[in-house]
Short mmCIF file of C-alpha atoms (C1' of nucleotides) in Angstrom, two decimals:
data_model
loop_
_atom_site.label_atom_id
_atom_site.label_comp_id
_atom_site.label_asym_id
_atom_site.label_seq_id
_atom_site.Cartn_x
_atom_site.Cartn_y
_atom_site.Cartn_z
CA UNK T 1374 -44.63 41.82 -10.53
CA UNK T 1375 -41.16 42.59 -9.33
CA UNK T 1376 -39.42 39.35 -10.06
CA UNK T 1377 -36.26 41.38 -10.07
CA UNK T 1378 -35.69 41.86 -6.39
CA UNK T 1379 -32.24 43.22 -5.74
CA UNK T 1380 -30.04 41.44 -3.24
CA UNK T 1381 -30.13 44.68 -1.30
CA UNK T 1382 -33.81 44.23 -0.66
CA UNK T 1383 -33.77 40.50 -0.09
CA UNK T 1384 -34.46 39.44 3.44
CA UNK T 1385 -32.12 36.50 2.99
CA UNK T 1386 -29.04 38.54 2.24
CA UNK T 1387 -27.57 38.05 5.72
CA UNK T 1388 -27.57 34.27 5.24
CA UNK T 1389 -26.93 34.13 1.52
CA UNK T 1390 -24.22 35.14 -0.89
CA UNK T 1391 -24.30 38.89 -0.30
CA UNK T 1392 -22.86 38.50 3.16
CA UNK T 1393 -19.47 38.18 1.52
CA UNK T 1394 -19.73 41.32 -0.55
CA UNK T 1395 -19.16 44.88 0.54
CA UNK T 1396 -22.10 47.21 -0.16
CA UNK T 1397 -20.02 49.09 -2.72
CA UNK T 1398 -19.68 45.98 -4.84
CA UNK T 1399 -23.13 44.62 -4.32
CA UNK T 1400 -24.29 45.89 -7.68
CA UNK T 1401 -21.73 43.81 -9.51
CA UNK T 1402 -23.04 40.67 -7.87
CA UNK T 1403 -26.59 41.80 -8.36
CA UNK T 1404 -26.05 42.26 -12.05
CA UNK T 1405 -24.96 38.72 -12.80
CA UNK T 1406 -27.77 37.11 -10.84
CA UNK T 1407 -30.83 36.00 -12.79
CA UNK T 1408 -34.19 35.68 -11.13
CA UNK T 1409 -36.30 33.14 -12.92
CA UNK T 1410 -39.97 32.33 -12.80
CA UNK T 1411 -41.11 30.31 -9.81
CA UNK T 1412 -40.85 26.55 -10.00
CA UNK T 1413 -43.98 24.56 -9.34
CA UNK T 1414 -43.96 21.61 -7.00
CA UNK T 1415 -42.36 18.68 -8.81
CA UNK T 1416 -40.67 20.79 -11.45
CA UNK T 1417 -36.96 20.29 -12.08
CA UNK T 1418 -34.45 23.06 -11.65
CA UNK T 1419 -31.85 20.98 -13.43
CA UNK T 1420 -31.24 17.37 -14.28
CA UNK T 1421 -28.15 15.21 -14.26
CA UNK T 1422 -26.53 15.52 -17.68
CA UNK T 1423 -27.79 19.07 -18.19
CA UNK T 1424 -24.88 21.32 -18.98
CA UNK T 1425 -23.48 22.88 -15.86
CA UNK T 1426 -23.71 26.61 -16.21
CA UNK T 1427 -24.91 27.99 -12.93
CA UNK T 1428 -25.26 27.44 -9.26
CA UNK T 1429 -28.50 28.42 -7.56
CA UNK T 1430 -29.53 30.09 -4.34
CA UNK T 1431 -32.95 29.22 -3.00
CA UNK T 1432 -35.08 32.28 -2.41
CA UNK T 1433 -38.30 30.63 -1.27
CA UNK T 1434 -39.72 27.15 -1.05
CA UNK T 1435 -37.53 24.07 -0.89
CA UNK T 1436 -35.54 21.95 -3.32
CA UNK T 1437 -34.36 18.39 -3.08
CA UNK T 1438 -31.40 17.00 -4.95
CA UNK T 1439 -31.06 13.35 -5.89
CA UNK T 1440 -29.03 11.00 -8.02
CA UNK T 1441 -30.23 7.92 -9.84
CA UNK T 1442 -27.99 4.89 -9.94
CA UNK T 1443 -27.49 2.80 -13.09
CA UNK T 1444 -30.01 0.28 -11.80
CA UNK T 1445 -32.59 3.01 -11.45
CA UNK T 1446 -32.80 3.51 -7.73
CA UNK T 1447 -33.05 7.03 -6.46
CA UNK T 1448 -30.90 8.51 -3.72
CA UNK T 1449 -31.96 11.81 -2.22
CA UNK T 1450 -28.71 13.67 -1.54
CA UNK T 1451 -29.88 16.90 0.02
CA UNK T 1452 -32.60 19.34 0.92
CA UNK T 1453 -32.07 23.03 0.22
CA UNK T 1454 -33.93 25.77 2.04
CA UNK T 1455 -34.06 29.53 1.45
CA UNK T 1456 -30.63 31.14 1.59
CA UNK T 1457 -28.83 27.91 0.75
CA UNK T 1458 -26.83 27.33 -2.41
CA UNK T 1459 -27.01 24.22 -4.55
CA UNK T 1460 -25.52 22.86 -7.75
CA UNK T 1461 -21.88 23.06 -6.72
CA UNK T 1462 -21.26 19.41 -7.43
CA UNK T 1463 -21.27 20.01 -11.17
CA UNK T 1464 -18.30 22.36 -11.35
CA UNK T 1465 -15.69 19.83 -12.30
CA UNK T 1466 -17.66 17.91 -14.86
CA UNK T 1467 -19.19 20.59 -17.06
CA UNK T 1468 -22.51 18.87 -16.57
CA UNK T 1469 -24.67 18.42 -13.51
CA UNK T 1470 -24.26 15.14 -11.71
CA UNK T 1471 -27.48 15.27 -9.74
CA UNK T 1472 -31.07 16.30 -10.24
CA UNK T 1473 -32.78 19.16 -8.45
CA UNK T 1474 -36.54 19.19 -8.01
CA UNK T 1475 -38.88 21.58 -6.23
CA UNK T 1476 -40.57 20.06 -3.19
CA UNK T 1477 -43.05 22.91 -3.18
CA UNK T 1478 -43.46 26.14 -5.11
CA UNK T 1479 -40.03 27.67 -5.08
CA UNK T 1480 -38.09 30.61 -6.41
CA UNK T 1481 -34.35 30.57 -6.98
CA UNK T 1482 -31.63 32.99 -7.96
CA UNK T 1483 -29.47 31.68 -10.76
CA UNK T 1484 -25.80 32.56 -10.61
CA UNK T 1485 -23.94 31.85 -13.85
CA UNK T 1486 -20.80 30.15 -12.65
CA UNK T 1487 -18.29 31.49 -15.13
CA UNK T 1488 -19.37 35.02 -14.28
CA UNK T 1489 -19.14 34.18 -10.62
CA UNK T 1490 -15.60 32.97 -11.19
CA UNK T 1491 -14.74 36.21 -12.93
CA UNK T 1492 -16.24 38.27 -10.17
CA UNK T 1493 -14.37 36.19 -7.61
CA UNK T 1494 -11.14 37.26 -9.29
CA UNK T 1495 -12.03 40.83 -8.42
CA UNK T 1496 -13.63 40.37 -5.03
CA UNK T 1497 -11.41 38.26 -2.79
CA UNK T 1498 -14.05 37.99 -0.09
CA UNK T 1499 -16.44 36.50 -2.61
CA UNK T 1500 -13.89 33.92 -3.67
CA UNK T 1501 -13.31 33.08 -0.04
CA UNK T 1502 -17.01 32.84 0.66
CA UNK T 1503 -17.48 30.38 -2.15
CA UNK T 1504 -14.63 28.26 -0.95
CA UNK T 1505 -16.29 28.39 2.46
CA UNK T 1506 -19.67 27.37 1.10
CA UNK T 1507 -18.17 24.34 -0.57
CA UNK T 1508 -16.16 23.55 2.50
CA UNK T 1509 -19.37 23.65 4.54
CA UNK T 1510 -20.97 21.23 2.17
CA UNK T 1511 -18.06 18.85 2.54
CA UNK T 1512 -18.19 19.15 6.30
CA UNK T 1513 -21.91 18.47 6.34
CA UNK T 1514 -21.30 15.39 4.25
CA UNK T 1515 -18.79 14.18 6.82
CA UNK T 1516 -21.42 14.51 9.53
CA UNK T 1517 -23.88 12.66 7.38
CA UNK T 1518 -21.29 9.96 6.78
CA UNK T 1519 -21.13 9.35 10.50
CA UNK T 1520 -24.89 9.48 10.83
CA UNK T 1521 -25.36 6.84 8.16
CA UNK T 1522 -22.55 4.60 9.17
CA UNK T 1523 -22.82 4.61 12.94
CA UNK T 1524 -26.14 5.90 14.17
CA UNK T 1525 -29.46 4.21 14.79
CA UNK T 1526 -32.62 5.01 12.91
CA UNK T 1527 -33.84 7.05 15.89
CA UNK T 1528 -30.68 9.13 15.90
CA UNK T 1529 -30.94 9.77 12.20
CA UNK T 1530 -34.49 11.04 12.34
CA UNK T 1531 -33.78 13.14 15.42
CA UNK T 1532 -30.78 14.63 13.71
CA UNK T 1533 -32.76 15.55 10.63
CA UNK T 1534 -35.42 17.25 12.73
CA UNK T 1535 -32.82 19.22 14.66
CA UNK T 1536 -31.14 20.22 11.43
CA UNK T 1537 -34.40 21.51 10.00
CA UNK T 1538 -35.04 23.33 13.23
CA UNK T 1539 -31.62 25.00 13.19
CA UNK T 1540 -32.03 26.07 9.60
CA UNK T 1541 -35.41 27.61 10.34
CA UNK T 1542 -33.90 29.48 13.22
CA UNK T 1543 -31.10 30.78 11.03
CA UNK T 1544 -33.70 32.50 8.93
CA UNK T 1545 -35.24 34.06 12.02
CA UNK T 1546 -38.19 31.67 12.13
CA UNK T 1547 -39.40 29.53 14.98
CA UNK T 1548 -36.99 26.79 15.89
CA UNK T 1549 -39.61 24.66 17.61
CA UNK T 1550 -42.52 24.78 15.24
CA UNK T 1551 -42.32 24.31 11.50
CA UNK T 1552 -43.55 22.39 8.50
CA UNK T 1553 -41.41 19.83 6.74
CA UNK T 1554 -41.29 20.45 2.99
CA UNK T 1555 -40.48 16.84 2.14
CA UNK T 1556 -42.43 13.60 2.24
CA UNK T 1557 -41.75 10.67 4.54
CA UNK T 1558 -40.45 8.90 1.47
CA UNK T 1559 -37.82 11.57 0.91
CA UNK T 1560 -36.79 11.57 4.54
CA UNK T 1561 -36.44 7.80 4.57
CA UNK T 1562 -34.55 7.75 1.32
CA UNK T 1563 -32.19 10.50 2.44
CA UNK T 1564 -31.47 8.79 5.75
CA UNK T 1565 -31.11 5.32 4.32
CA UNK T 1566 -34.20 3.95 6.04
CA UNK T 1567 -37.52 2.43 5.04
CA UNK T 1568 -40.55 4.71 4.96
CA UNK T 1569 -42.25 2.54 7.55
CA UNK T 1570 -39.37 2.96 9.94
CA UNK T 1571 -39.50 6.74 9.69
CA UNK T 1572 -43.21 6.74 10.23
CA UNK T 1573 -42.92 4.51 13.30
CA UNK T 1574 -40.21 6.71 14.75
CA UNK T 1575 -42.36 9.81 14.35
CA UNK T 1576 -45.17 8.16 16.26
CA UNK T 1577 -42.80 6.87 18.92
CA UNK T 1578 -41.24 10.31 19.43
CA UNK T 1579 -44.73 11.69 19.77
CA UNK T 1580 -45.71 9.03 22.30
CA UNK T 1581 -42.66 9.90 24.37
CA UNK T 1582 -43.82 13.51 24.33
CA UNK T 1583 -40.79 14.74 22.43
CA UNK T 1584 -42.75 15.97 19.42
CA UNK T 1585 -46.14 16.99 18.29
CA UNK T 1586 -46.57 15.62 14.80
CA UNK T 1587 -49.41 16.23 12.43
CA UNK T 1588 -48.54 15.13 8.96
CA UNK T 1589 -45.70 17.39 7.97
CA UNK T 1590 -46.26 19.88 10.76
CA UNK T 1591 -43.76 19.45 13.52
CA UNK T 1592 -43.59 20.93 16.98
CA UNK T 1593 -40.53 20.16 19.05
CA UNK T 1594 -41.54 19.73 22.67
CA UNK T 1595 -38.43 18.24 24.23
CA UNK T 1596 -35.33 19.29 22.40
CA UNK T 1597 -32.97 17.93 25.05
CA UNK T 1598 -34.23 14.39 24.62
CA UNK T 1599 -33.97 14.66 20.87
CA UNK T 1600 -30.40 15.87 21.21
CA UNK T 1601 -29.71 12.95 23.47
CA UNK T 1602 -30.57 10.80 20.57
CA UNK T 1603 -28.69 12.83 18.02
CA UNK T 1604 -24.94 12.77 18.47
CA UNK T 1605 -24.41 16.45 17.98
CA UNK T 1606 -24.89 18.64 20.96
CA UNK T 1607 -26.86 21.85 20.85
CA UNK T 1608 -25.94 23.54 17.64
CA UNK T 1609 -26.70 20.87 15.14
CA UNK T 1610 -25.52 22.27 11.87
CA UNK T 1611 -25.88 19.37 9.50
CA UNK T 1612 -26.28 21.53 6.49
CA UNK T 1613 -27.29 18.76 4.12
CA UNK Q 381 18.66 15.01 0.84
CA UNK Q 382 16.49 16.89 -1.61
CA UNK Q 383 13.35 17.28 0.39
CA UNK Q 384 12.66 20.25 -1.83
CA UNK Q 385 11.53 18.57 -4.99
CA UNK Q 386 10.02 21.09 -7.36
CA UNK Q 387 6.59 20.41 -8.78
CA UNK Q 388 8.29 20.35 -12.15
CA UNK Q 389 10.19 17.25 -11.21
CA UNK Q 390 7.38 15.53 -9.32
CA UNK Q 391 5.99 12.48 -11.03
CA UNK Q 392 2.57 13.29 -9.62
CA UNK Q 393 2.24 16.64 -11.30
CA UNK Q 394 -0.14 15.35 -13.98
CA UNK Q 395 -2.61 14.23 -11.32
CA UNK Q 396 -1.99 16.91 -8.71
CA UNK Q 397 -2.29 20.65 -8.44
CA UNK Q 398 0.17 21.63 -11.15
CA UNK Q 399 -2.09 20.36 -13.88
CA UNK Q 400 -4.00 23.61 -13.53
CA UNK Q 401 -1.03 25.87 -13.87
CA UNK Q 402 0.75 26.93 -17.01
CA UNK Q 403 4.49 26.20 -17.04
CA UNK Q 404 5.24 29.91 -16.98
CA UNK Q 405 3.50 30.29 -13.64
CA UNK Q 406 4.65 27.05 -12.10
CA UNK Q 407 7.33 28.79 -10.08
CA UNK Q 408 4.79 30.92 -8.28
CA UNK Q 409 2.95 27.82 -7.14
CA UNK Q 410 6.19 26.07 -6.38
CA UNK Q 411 7.29 28.89 -4.14
CA UNK Q 412 4.38 28.79 -1.77
CA UNK Q 413 4.45 25.02 -1.33
CA UNK Q 414 6.27 23.68 1.71
CA UNK Q 415 7.72 20.20 1.75
CA UNK Q 416 7.86 18.91 5.29
CA UNK Q 417 9.68 16.00 6.83
CA UNK Q 418 8.07 12.60 6.27
CA UNK Q 419 5.33 11.51 8.66
CA UNK Q 420 5.77 8.19 10.38
CA UNK Q 421 2.96 5.68 10.48
CA UNK Q 422 0.45 6.80 13.09
CA UNK Q 423 1.64 10.40 13.18
CA UNK Q 424 -0.91 13.15 12.77
CA UNK Q 425 -0.74 15.67 9.96
CA UNK Q 426 -3.31 17.80 11.72
CA UNK Q 427 -5.95 17.40 14.36
CA UNK Q 428 -9.46 18.73 14.71
CA UNK Q 429 -9.23 22.07 16.52
CA UNK Q 430 -5.79 22.83 15.08
CA UNK Q 431 -5.87 26.17 13.36
CA UNK Q 432 -6.65 25.81 9.71
CA UNK Q 433 -3.81 27.26 7.73
CA UNK Q 434 -3.08 24.92 4.89
CA UNK Q 435 -4.37 22.21 2.69
CA UNK Q 436 -2.12 19.28 1.86
CA UNK Q 437 -1.28 17.21 -1.19
CA UNK Q 438 -0.09 13.68 -0.56
CA UNK Q 439 3.25 12.96 -2.20
CA UNK Q 440 3.83 9.42 -0.99
CA UNK Q 441 2.24 7.01 1.43
CA UNK Q 442 -1.36 7.29 2.51
CA UNK Q 443 -3.37 9.38 4.95
CA UNK Q 444 -6.71 8.74 6.58
CA UNK Q 445 -9.00 11.43 7.88
CA UNK Q 446 -11.47 10.87 10.69
CA UNK Q 447 -13.76 12.72 13.05
CA UNK Q 448 -14.56 11.86 16.62
CA UNK Q 449 -18.10 12.33 17.86
CA UNK Q 450 -18.90 13.84 21.27
CA UNK Q 451 -19.40 10.36 22.68
CA UNK Q 452 -15.93 9.38 21.59
CA UNK Q 453 -16.59 7.14 18.64
CA UNK Q 454 -14.38 7.50 15.62
CA UNK Q 455 -15.61 7.85 12.06
CA UNK Q 456 -13.10 7.43 9.26
CA UNK Q 457 -14.11 9.93 6.61
CA UNK Q 458 -11.60 9.37 3.86
CA UNK Q 459 -8.41 7.84 2.56
CA UNK Q 460 -5.97 10.00 0.62
CA UNK Q 461 -3.43 8.61 -1.78
CA UNK Q 462 -0.54 10.29 -3.64
CA UNK Q 463 -1.68 13.17 -5.80
CA UNK Q 464 -4.82 13.75 -3.76
CA UNK Q 465 -5.56 16.86 -1.74
CA UNK Q 466 -6.95 16.90 1.77
CA UNK Q 467 -7.85 19.40 4.46
CA UNK Q 468 -10.39 21.37 2.47
CA UNK Q 469 -13.12 20.87 5.04
CA UNK Q 470 -11.51 23.41 7.37
CA UNK Q 471 -11.79 26.44 5.12
CA UNK Q 472 -14.95 27.88 6.53
CA UNK Q 473 -14.20 27.38 10.20
CA UNK Q 474 -10.65 28.67 10.64
CA UNK Q 475 -9.85 25.41 12.37
CA UNK Q 476 -9.71 21.88 11.12
CA UNK Q 477 -12.83 19.83 11.68
CA UNK Q 478 -11.27 16.43 11.19
CA UNK Q 479 -8.06 14.64 12.05
CA UNK Q 480 -5.51 13.42 9.52
CA UNK Q 481 -3.21 10.56 10.36
CA UNK Q 482 -0.58 8.71 8.34
CA UNK Q 483 -1.50 5.10 7.60
CA UNK Q 484 2.10 4.43 6.63
CA UNK Q 485 5.21 6.53 6.18
CA UNK Q 486 4.05 9.47 4.12
CA UNK Q 487 5.25 12.73 2.68
CA UNK Q 488 2.98 15.66 1.95
CA UNK Q 489 3.22 19.05 0.32
CA UNK Q 490 1.76 21.79 2.47
CA UNK Q 491 -0.04 24.57 0.67
CA UNK Q 492 -0.75 27.59 2.89
CA UNK Q 493 -4.31 28.40 2.08
CA UNK Q 494 -4.25 32.18 2.27
CA UNK Q 495 -1.35 32.22 -0.17
CA UNK Q 496 -3.21 29.82 -2.39
CA UNK Q 497 -6.19 32.17 -2.34
CA UNK Q 498 -3.94 35.06 -3.33
CA UNK Q 499 -2.41 33.08 -6.13
CA UNK Q 500 -5.85 32.04 -7.30
CA UNK Q 501 -6.69 35.70 -7.74
CA UNK Q 502 -3.91 35.90 -10.29
CA UNK Q 503 -4.24 32.52 -11.96
CA UNK Q 504 -7.84 31.89 -12.99
CA UNK Q 505 -7.15 28.30 -13.95
CA UNK Q 506 -5.85 27.63 -10.47
CA UNK Q 507 -8.97 29.09 -8.91
CA UNK Q 508 -11.06 26.96 -11.20
CA UNK Q 509 -9.05 23.87 -10.42
CA UNK Q 510 -9.59 24.35 -6.72
CA UNK Q 511 -13.29 24.79 -7.18
CA UNK Q 512 -13.17 21.59 -9.21
CA UNK Q 513 -11.29 19.70 -6.55
CA UNK Q 514 -13.84 20.65 -3.93
CA UNK Q 515 -16.65 19.86 -6.33
CA UNK Q 516 -15.14 16.41 -6.85
CA UNK Q 517 -15.04 15.85 -3.14
CA UNK Q 518 -18.71 16.76 -2.86
CA UNK Q 519 -19.58 14.47 -5.73
CA UNK Q 520 -17.66 11.60 -4.18
CA UNK Q 521 -19.55 12.17 -0.96
CA UNK Q 522 -22.81 11.87 -2.87
CA UNK Q 523 -21.72 8.49 -4.22
CA UNK Q 524 -20.74 7.44 -0.75
CA UNK Q 525 -24.10 8.58 0.53
CA UNK Q 526 -25.80 6.16 -1.82
CA UNK Q 527 -23.36 3.42 -0.97
CA UNK Q 528 -24.06 3.76 2.74
CA UNK Q 529 -27.76 4.28 2.52
CA UNK Q 530 -28.76 1.74 -0.14
CA UNK Q 531 -26.08 -0.85 -0.78
CA UNK Q 532 -25.30 -4.16 0.83
CA UNK Q 533 -22.09 -4.90 2.71
CA UNK Q 534 -20.80 -6.82 -0.32
CA UNK Q 535 -21.42 -3.88 -2.60
CA UNK Q 536 -19.66 -1.53 -0.24
CA UNK Q 537 -16.51 -3.59 0.00
CA UNK Q 538 -16.45 -4.23 -3.74
CA UNK Q 539 -16.84 -0.54 -4.37
CA UNK Q 540 -13.96 0.32 -2.09
CA UNK Q 541 -11.70 -2.18 -3.81
CA UNK Q 542 -12.61 -0.84 -7.23
CA UNK Q 543 -12.01 2.70 -6.04
CA UNK Q 544 -8.56 1.79 -4.77
CA UNK Q 545 -7.87 0.02 -8.03
CA UNK Q 546 -8.91 3.03 -10.09
CA UNK Q 547 -6.78 5.36 -8.03
CA UNK Q 548 -3.75 3.14 -8.46
CA UNK Q 549 -4.34 3.12 -12.16
CA UNK Q 550 -4.56 6.89 -12.25
CA UNK Q 551 -1.01 7.02 -11.00
CA UNK Q 552 0.10 4.62 -13.70
CA UNK Q 553 0.30 1.62 -11.39
CA UNK Q 554 -1.27 -1.78 -11.74
CA UNK Q 555 -5.02 -1.69 -11.46
CA UNK Q 556 -5.35 -5.35 -10.58
CA UNK Q 557 -2.63 -5.88 -8.01
CA UNK Q 558 -1.93 -3.57 -5.10
CA UNK Q 559 -1.54 -3.31 -1.37
CA UNK Q 560 -4.17 -1.69 0.81
CA UNK Q 561 -2.67 0.93 3.07
CA UNK Q 562 -5.43 0.70 5.67
CA UNK Q 563 -6.47 -1.91 8.20
CA UNK Q 564 -9.65 -3.96 8.11
CA UNK Q 565 -10.76 -1.85 11.02
CA UNK Q 566 -10.44 1.34 8.97
CA UNK Q 567 -12.25 -0.19 6.02
CA UNK Q 568 -15.09 -1.35 8.22
CA UNK Q 569 -15.34 1.95 10.00
CA UNK Q 570 -15.32 3.91 6.76
CA UNK Q 571 -17.99 1.72 5.19
CA UNK Q 572 -20.21 1.58 8.25
CA UNK Q 573 -19.69 -2.14 8.81
CA UNK Q 574 -18.26 -4.37 11.52
CA UNK Q 575 -14.69 -5.58 11.13
CA UNK Q 576 -15.91 -9.16 11.17
CA UNK Q 577 -18.23 -8.48 8.27
CA UNK Q 578 -15.45 -7.02 6.15
CA UNK Q 579 -13.21 -9.94 6.94
CA UNK Q 580 -15.90 -12.44 6.01
CA UNK Q 581 -16.58 -10.66 2.73
CA UNK Q 582 -12.90 -10.76 1.79
CA UNK Q 583 -12.82 -14.50 2.34
CA UNK Q 584 -16.08 -14.98 0.46
CA UNK Q 585 -14.85 -12.95 -2.53
CA UNK Q 586 -11.73 -15.07 -2.52
CA UNK Q 587 -13.74 -18.29 -2.40
CA UNK Q 588 -15.73 -17.13 -5.39
CA UNK Q 589 -12.47 -16.57 -7.21
CA UNK Q 590 -12.98 -12.83 -7.56
CA UNK Q 591 -9.93 -11.89 -5.52
CA UNK Q 592 -6.66 -13.17 -4.26
CA UNK Q 593 -6.24 -11.79 -0.75
CA UNK Q 594 -3.22 -12.09 1.47
CA UNK Q 595 -3.48 -9.74 4.38
CA UNK Q 596 -3.45 -6.31 2.80
CA UNK Q 597 -2.23 -7.49 -0.58
CA UNK Q 598 -5.00 -7.63 -3.11
CA UNK Q 599 -5.17 -9.10 -6.55
CA UNK Q 600 -8.31 -8.55 -8.54
CA UNK Q 601 -9.10 -11.64 -10.60
CA UNK Q 602 -12.63 -11.00 -11.77
CA UNK Q 603 -13.34 -7.32 -12.08
CA UNK Q 604 -16.62 -7.81 -13.88
CA UNK Q 605 -18.14 -9.75 -11.01
CA UNK Q 606 -16.96 -7.14 -8.55
CA UNK Q 607 -18.54 -4.43 -10.66
CA UNK Q 608 -21.72 -6.42 -10.73
CA UNK Q 609 -21.76 -6.06 -7.01
CA UNK Q 610 -20.85 -2.43 -7.01
CA UNK Q 611 -23.48 -0.19 -8.48
CA UNK Q 612 -21.10 1.88 -10.54
CA UNK Q 613 -20.27 0.55 -13.93
CA UNK Q 614 -16.77 0.44 -15.27
CA UNK Q 615 -15.12 3.65 -14.31
CA UNK Q 616 -15.63 3.65 -10.62
CA UNK Q 617 -14.44 7.01 -9.45
CA UNK Q 618 -15.49 7.14 -5.86
CA UNK Q 619 -12.80 9.52 -4.84
CA UNK Q 620 -13.47 9.30 -1.12
"C1'" DC H 647 -67.61 8.41 -6.46
"C1'" DG H 648 -63.36 6.01 -7.55
"C1'" DA H 649 -58.53 6.34 -7.86
"C1'" DC H 650 -54.31 7.66 -6.58
"C1'" DG H 651 -50.72 9.33 -3.43
"C1'" DC H 652 -49.29 9.59 1.14
"C1'" DG H 653 -48.97 8.07 5.77
"C1'" DT H 654 -49.61 4.64 9.44
"C1'" DT H 655 -49.74 0.08 11.62
"C1'" DG H 656 -48.95 -4.99 12.17
"C1'" DA H 657 -46.57 -9.49 11.49
"C1'" DG H 658 -42.75 -11.92 10.23
"C1'" DG H 659 -37.93 -12.57 8.16
"C1'" DT H 660 -32.84 -11.50 7.61
"C1'" DG H 661 -28.47 -9.08 6.82
"C1'" DG H 662 -25.24 -7.84 9.40
"C1'" DG H 663 -24.14 -6.76 14.32
"C1'" DT H 664 -22.25 -8.57 18.86
"C1'" DC H 665 -19.77 -11.65 21.70
"C1'" DA H 666 -16.22 -15.03 22.20
"C1'" DA H 667 -12.16 -17.32 21.01
"C1'" DA H 668 -8.39 -18.97 17.96
"C1'" DT H 669 -4.65 -17.61 14.93
"C1'" DA H 670 -1.51 -14.71 12.63
"C1'" DA H 671 1.35 -10.76 12.36
"C1'" DA H 672 3.89 -6.96 14.12
"C1'" DG H 673 6.35 -4.67 17.41
"C1'" DT H 674 9.74 -4.59 21.74
"C1'" DG H 675 13.25 -5.35 24.80
"C1'" DG H 676 17.12 -8.27 25.77
"C1'" DC X 1167 17.76 -13.58 16.54
"C1'" DC X 1168 14.49 -15.01 20.23
"C1'" DA X 1169 10.88 -14.99 23.80
"C1'" DC X 1170 7.05 -11.99 24.85
"C1'" DT X 1171 3.45 -8.62 24.51
"C1'" DT X 1172 0.31 -6.22 21.67
"C1'" DT X 1173 -2.35 -5.63 17.77
"C1'" DA X 1174 -4.56 -7.39 13.48
"C1'" DT X 1175 -7.39 -10.75 11.23
"C1'" DT X 1176 -10.29 -14.65 10.90
"C1'" DT X 1177 -14.01 -17.79 12.13
"C1'" DG X 1178 -18.15 -19.47 14.56
"C1'" DA X 1179 -22.63 -19.05 17.09
"C1'" DC X 1180 -26.28 -16.30 18.22
"C1'" DC X 1181 -29.42 -12.26 18.10
"C1'" DC X 1182 -31.72 -7.89 17.03
"C1'" DA X 1183 -32.74 -3.50 14.54
"C1'" DC X 1184 -34.57 -2.66 10.69
"C1'" DC X 1185 -36.51 -4.31 6.20
"C1'" DT X 1186 -40.30 -6.42 3.60
"C1'" DC X 1187 -44.82 -7.50 2.66
"C1'" DA X 1188 -49.55 -6.59 3.42
"C1'" DA X 1189 -53.45 -4.07 4.75
"C1'" DC X 1190 -55.88 0.01 6.00
"C1'" DG X 1191 -57.17 5.20 6.70
"C1'" DC X 1192 -57.34 9.62 4.77
"C1'" DG X 1193 -57.14 13.54 1.88
"C1'" DT X 1194 -57.67 15.35 -2.71
"C1'" DC X 1195 -58.44 15.61 -7.39
"C1'" DG X 1196 -60.43 14.37 -11.84
#
DNA sequence: CGACGCGTTGAGGTGGGTCAAATAAAGTGG
DNA sequence: CCACTTTATTTGACCCACCTCAACGCGTCG
């Protein structure tokens, strides 16, 4: 079993880290990356208070991140799909500040951060790409800020669906038909809504003929109407 | 008029960029930093769609950042106080994605980003510090996410006050008595509330004896009760 | 089969929004 | 420094989007 797939052979390389590295230097990046065993659904990739040592790129499956407040309530802070990088919020604290849990069977590439920093000293484009990745995350959070503070429940759900659609498309998959990796509970929690509200909105969107919903399987029938709900035109890029 | 204050002489250096740079290399950092003329209240430091060339450290005064959605509504995304760095959300796009506007007369240090990247290649601690800064921003956004998605209006306002208090303290100023640089409108917008709600909460907190409020002047009388409202215990660090 | 997790649906309550209007504060031109 | 406009802030009355509570259907797994 070739758990050691090189970045060169990985179908995600155009949307993942390697896009910042010239072929000649690919081996250097490849050498510091660790490919671990697959995570089973529900397994943790890391937990808050674990030492921060690495960031992770999702290879397959899906991961959710969440924080738990002192009074024990959970806040889902993001969903990470193949080609996306997570764990960057722990850099400044030496320990992770959130938890990361597999939503379904998932494989990840582990990138030891101190080695990545070293490599970034040698490969300026890699340094720049990492700054960009973090910048993207900040920008996505700004979008989310507006979504949570100004938009209706309908807008929030529409926006999430369009985001998932865009991220599928980025990987070369269908943008109109896909399966959500997360539960209604996670969606609601992430968007600051009650589960019941999310469920009702799904049925309403379906009644309006905008979606075909069957459990977690989604088919987008009328993207324009969904966009009308979501603030962002066309290229919704909420990276969450 | 010595608009060119060196980082060495700046009272903010322990909380700003220089903390990551050894004295021997301070000059290199100092040389790439540009000190501009002061901004007047209401003036823009940059606007969305301006080319992204620099990040900025606030030297005095206060700056707010905001985005404007396609349908014209404004979302305040952050408040930046002396010693804090803003503009990092533009790195990946080559243009700024938000607007930055002075809330009161303010001076900033401009740090051309490409030169900062070059310097980071030579000074590993500087590279690390910048990663940390961005990581902090992401972490703060996570906190804000929970605030907006799970917490009551009271909690949100309390949390903002405690955050402002903590940031004053970090600069060696009073943590219990300070002046808010932003309007009620900005607070409400940032926290996803109506102005009226914010105003009512201020009066209510005052009635309970938790605060002394006079316009934008705040005195914190009962921190414990405020913390009880805000989820975060003690060291509230919401960096926003 | 029974139990548990997940999703949906209905009925009813409320935190915080909206609208309206008064008051205070800040700017502006003379 | 004053009258005058504009912009903040506060307060009150009313209402609605979304939450809560409760019940039910449906897989699936021991």
